[in-house]
XYZ file of C-alpha atoms in Angstrom:
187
model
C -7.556 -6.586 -20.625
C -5.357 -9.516 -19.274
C -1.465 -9.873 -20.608
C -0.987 -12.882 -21.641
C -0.182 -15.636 -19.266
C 3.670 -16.220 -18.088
C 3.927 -20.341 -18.527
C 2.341 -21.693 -16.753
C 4.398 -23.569 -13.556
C 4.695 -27.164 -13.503
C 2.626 -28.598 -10.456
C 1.207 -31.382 -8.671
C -2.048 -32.088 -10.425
C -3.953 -30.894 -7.249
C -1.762 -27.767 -7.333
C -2.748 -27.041 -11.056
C -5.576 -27.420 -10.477
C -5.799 -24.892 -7.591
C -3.276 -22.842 -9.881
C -5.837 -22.372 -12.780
C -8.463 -21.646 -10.457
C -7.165 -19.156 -8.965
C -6.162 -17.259 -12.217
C -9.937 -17.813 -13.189
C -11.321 -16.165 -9.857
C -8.622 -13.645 -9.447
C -8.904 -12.373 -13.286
C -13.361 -12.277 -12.534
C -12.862 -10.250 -9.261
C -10.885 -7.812 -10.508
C -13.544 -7.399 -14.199
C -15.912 -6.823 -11.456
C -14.176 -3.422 -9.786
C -13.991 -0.152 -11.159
C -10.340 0.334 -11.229
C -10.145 -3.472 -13.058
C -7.641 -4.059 -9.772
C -7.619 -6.020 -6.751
C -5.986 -5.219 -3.421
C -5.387 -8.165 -1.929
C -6.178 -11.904 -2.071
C -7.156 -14.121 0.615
C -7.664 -18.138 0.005
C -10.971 -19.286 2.471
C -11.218 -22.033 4.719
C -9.444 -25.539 3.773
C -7.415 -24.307 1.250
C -5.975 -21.128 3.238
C -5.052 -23.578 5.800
C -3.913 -26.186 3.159
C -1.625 -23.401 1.869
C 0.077 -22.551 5.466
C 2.252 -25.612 5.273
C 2.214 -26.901 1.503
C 4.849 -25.074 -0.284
C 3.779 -26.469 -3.540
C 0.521 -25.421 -2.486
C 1.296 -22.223 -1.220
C 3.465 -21.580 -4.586
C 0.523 -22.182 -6.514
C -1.632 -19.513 -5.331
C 1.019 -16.896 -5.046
C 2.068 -17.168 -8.939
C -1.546 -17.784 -10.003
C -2.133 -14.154 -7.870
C 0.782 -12.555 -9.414
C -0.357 -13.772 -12.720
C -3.210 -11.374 -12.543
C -1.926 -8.745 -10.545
C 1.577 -8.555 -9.779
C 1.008 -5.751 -7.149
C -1.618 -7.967 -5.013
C -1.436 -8.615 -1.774
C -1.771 -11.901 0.066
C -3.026 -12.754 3.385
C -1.449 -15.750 4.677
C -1.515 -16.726 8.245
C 1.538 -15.439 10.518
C 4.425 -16.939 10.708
C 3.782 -19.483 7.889
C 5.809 -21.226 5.921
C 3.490 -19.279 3.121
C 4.731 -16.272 4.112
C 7.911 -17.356 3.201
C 7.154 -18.695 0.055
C 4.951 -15.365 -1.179
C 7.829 -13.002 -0.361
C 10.454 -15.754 -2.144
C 8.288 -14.766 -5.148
C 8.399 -11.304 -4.575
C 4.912 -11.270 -3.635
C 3.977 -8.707 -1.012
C 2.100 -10.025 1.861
C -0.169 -9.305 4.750
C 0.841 -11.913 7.635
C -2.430 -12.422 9.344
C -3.726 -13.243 12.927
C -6.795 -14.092 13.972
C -9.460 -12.327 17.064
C -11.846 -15.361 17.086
C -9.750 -18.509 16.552
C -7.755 -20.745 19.110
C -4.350 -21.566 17.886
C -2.142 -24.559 18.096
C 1.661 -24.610 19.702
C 3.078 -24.247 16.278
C 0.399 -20.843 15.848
C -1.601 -22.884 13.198
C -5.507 -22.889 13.226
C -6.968 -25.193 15.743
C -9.233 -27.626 13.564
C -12.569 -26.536 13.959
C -13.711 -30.035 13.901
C -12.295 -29.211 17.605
C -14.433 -27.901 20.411
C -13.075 -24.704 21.321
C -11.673 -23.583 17.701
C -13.672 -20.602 17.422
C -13.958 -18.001 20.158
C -17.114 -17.129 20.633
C -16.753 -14.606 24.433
C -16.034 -10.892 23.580
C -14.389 -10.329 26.287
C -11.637 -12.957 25.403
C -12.022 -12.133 21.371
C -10.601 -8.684 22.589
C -8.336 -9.130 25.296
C -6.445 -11.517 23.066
C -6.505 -9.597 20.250
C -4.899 -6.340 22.161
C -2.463 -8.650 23.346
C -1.439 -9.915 19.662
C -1.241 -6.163 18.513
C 0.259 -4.823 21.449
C 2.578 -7.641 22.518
C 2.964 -9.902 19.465
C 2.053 -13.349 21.422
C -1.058 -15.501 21.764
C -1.633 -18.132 24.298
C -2.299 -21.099 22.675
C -4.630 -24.098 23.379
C -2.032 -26.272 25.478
C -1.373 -23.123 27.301
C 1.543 -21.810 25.496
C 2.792 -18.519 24.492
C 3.528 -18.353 20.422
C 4.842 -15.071 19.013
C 2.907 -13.735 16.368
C 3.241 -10.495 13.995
C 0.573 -9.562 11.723
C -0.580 -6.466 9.661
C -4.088 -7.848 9.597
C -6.279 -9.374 12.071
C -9.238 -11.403 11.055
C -12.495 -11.969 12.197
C -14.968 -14.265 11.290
C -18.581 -13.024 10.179
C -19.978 -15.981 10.513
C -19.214 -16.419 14.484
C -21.745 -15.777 16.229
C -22.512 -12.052 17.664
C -19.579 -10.493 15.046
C -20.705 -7.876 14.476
C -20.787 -6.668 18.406
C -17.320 -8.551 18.711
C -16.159 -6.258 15.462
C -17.383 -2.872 17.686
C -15.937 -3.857 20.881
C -12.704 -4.972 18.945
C -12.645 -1.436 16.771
C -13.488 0.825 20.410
C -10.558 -1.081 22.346
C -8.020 -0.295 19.673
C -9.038 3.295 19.449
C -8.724 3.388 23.825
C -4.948 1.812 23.071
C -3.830 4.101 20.324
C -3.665 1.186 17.820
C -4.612 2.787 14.470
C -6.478 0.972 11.984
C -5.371 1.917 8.523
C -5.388 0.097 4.763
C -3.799 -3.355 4.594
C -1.645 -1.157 1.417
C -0.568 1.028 3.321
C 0.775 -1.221 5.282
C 3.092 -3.840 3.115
């Protein structure tokens, strides 16, 4: 059983739109579980990166969340103006980095319309990825370090050899002492 909607923001058209929507997927997920609940939310591909620098955008998605769930969590990409905006809201949030993607000087997602977006060498998926955890920087395409903090770190089952990346990620963080636990008991 859903409570009745809060009114409903006022919005671009486009970020209605993607409002409504939201409420619509968010509210099926969550019929789908057992517990009628959801954990956490996370927006794919053009609109997650959409949302990283669109407040409106990025507003959208958060209240169309909280609408459901009040208690969800979103992912939103590290240091983010969308991080910003969720916990402005109140909205608790996992700030997210990424093992397999190249990043940009301001720590956005290189375009992967750009040769070189997605990482496809273990070795390098790792060895970054410790160094994110451990360190809180990333070395980014033009050769830069950008700091980073994240609860979550994301990797893409759809790149080639994942699932080999995934174990080799998983082993090296066990070697270092980093502890993998629940995104909620995290934030």
């Amino acid at each position: 059983i859903r409570r009745p909607p809060r009114s409903t923001p006022l919005y671009s058209s486009a970020a209605s739109d993607v409002y409504k929507r939201q409420v619509y997927q968010a509210s099926a997920l969550s019929g789908f579980t057992d517990s009628k609940t959801i954990q956490h939310v996370k927006p794919h591909g053009a609109m997650y990166n959409q949302a990283v620098d669109d407040k409106e955008l990025g507003e959208a998605i958060c209240s169309a969340v909280m609408e459901v769930q009040e208690d969800a969590i979103l992912l939103a990409l590290s240091g983010s103006q969308w991080v910003d905006t969720a916990k402005g809201l109140g909205m608790r949030v996992g700030r997210e980095i990424f093992a397999d993607r190249a990043v940009n000087d301001d720590g956005t997602l290189v375009s992967r319309r750009i040769s070189g977006s997605v990482i496809h060498d273990t070795e390098e998926v790792v060895d970054r990825s410790l160094r994110m955890v451990t360190e809180g920087k990333v070395i980014s395409v033009n050769g830069n370090l950008v700091e980073v903090e994240a609860e979550s770190i994301c990797l893409h089952g759809d790149t080639p050899g994942a699932v080999d990346m995934a174990k080799s990620l998983r082993s090296s963080f066990e070697r270092e002492g980093i502890e993998i636990i629940p995104l909620a008991n995290l934030v």
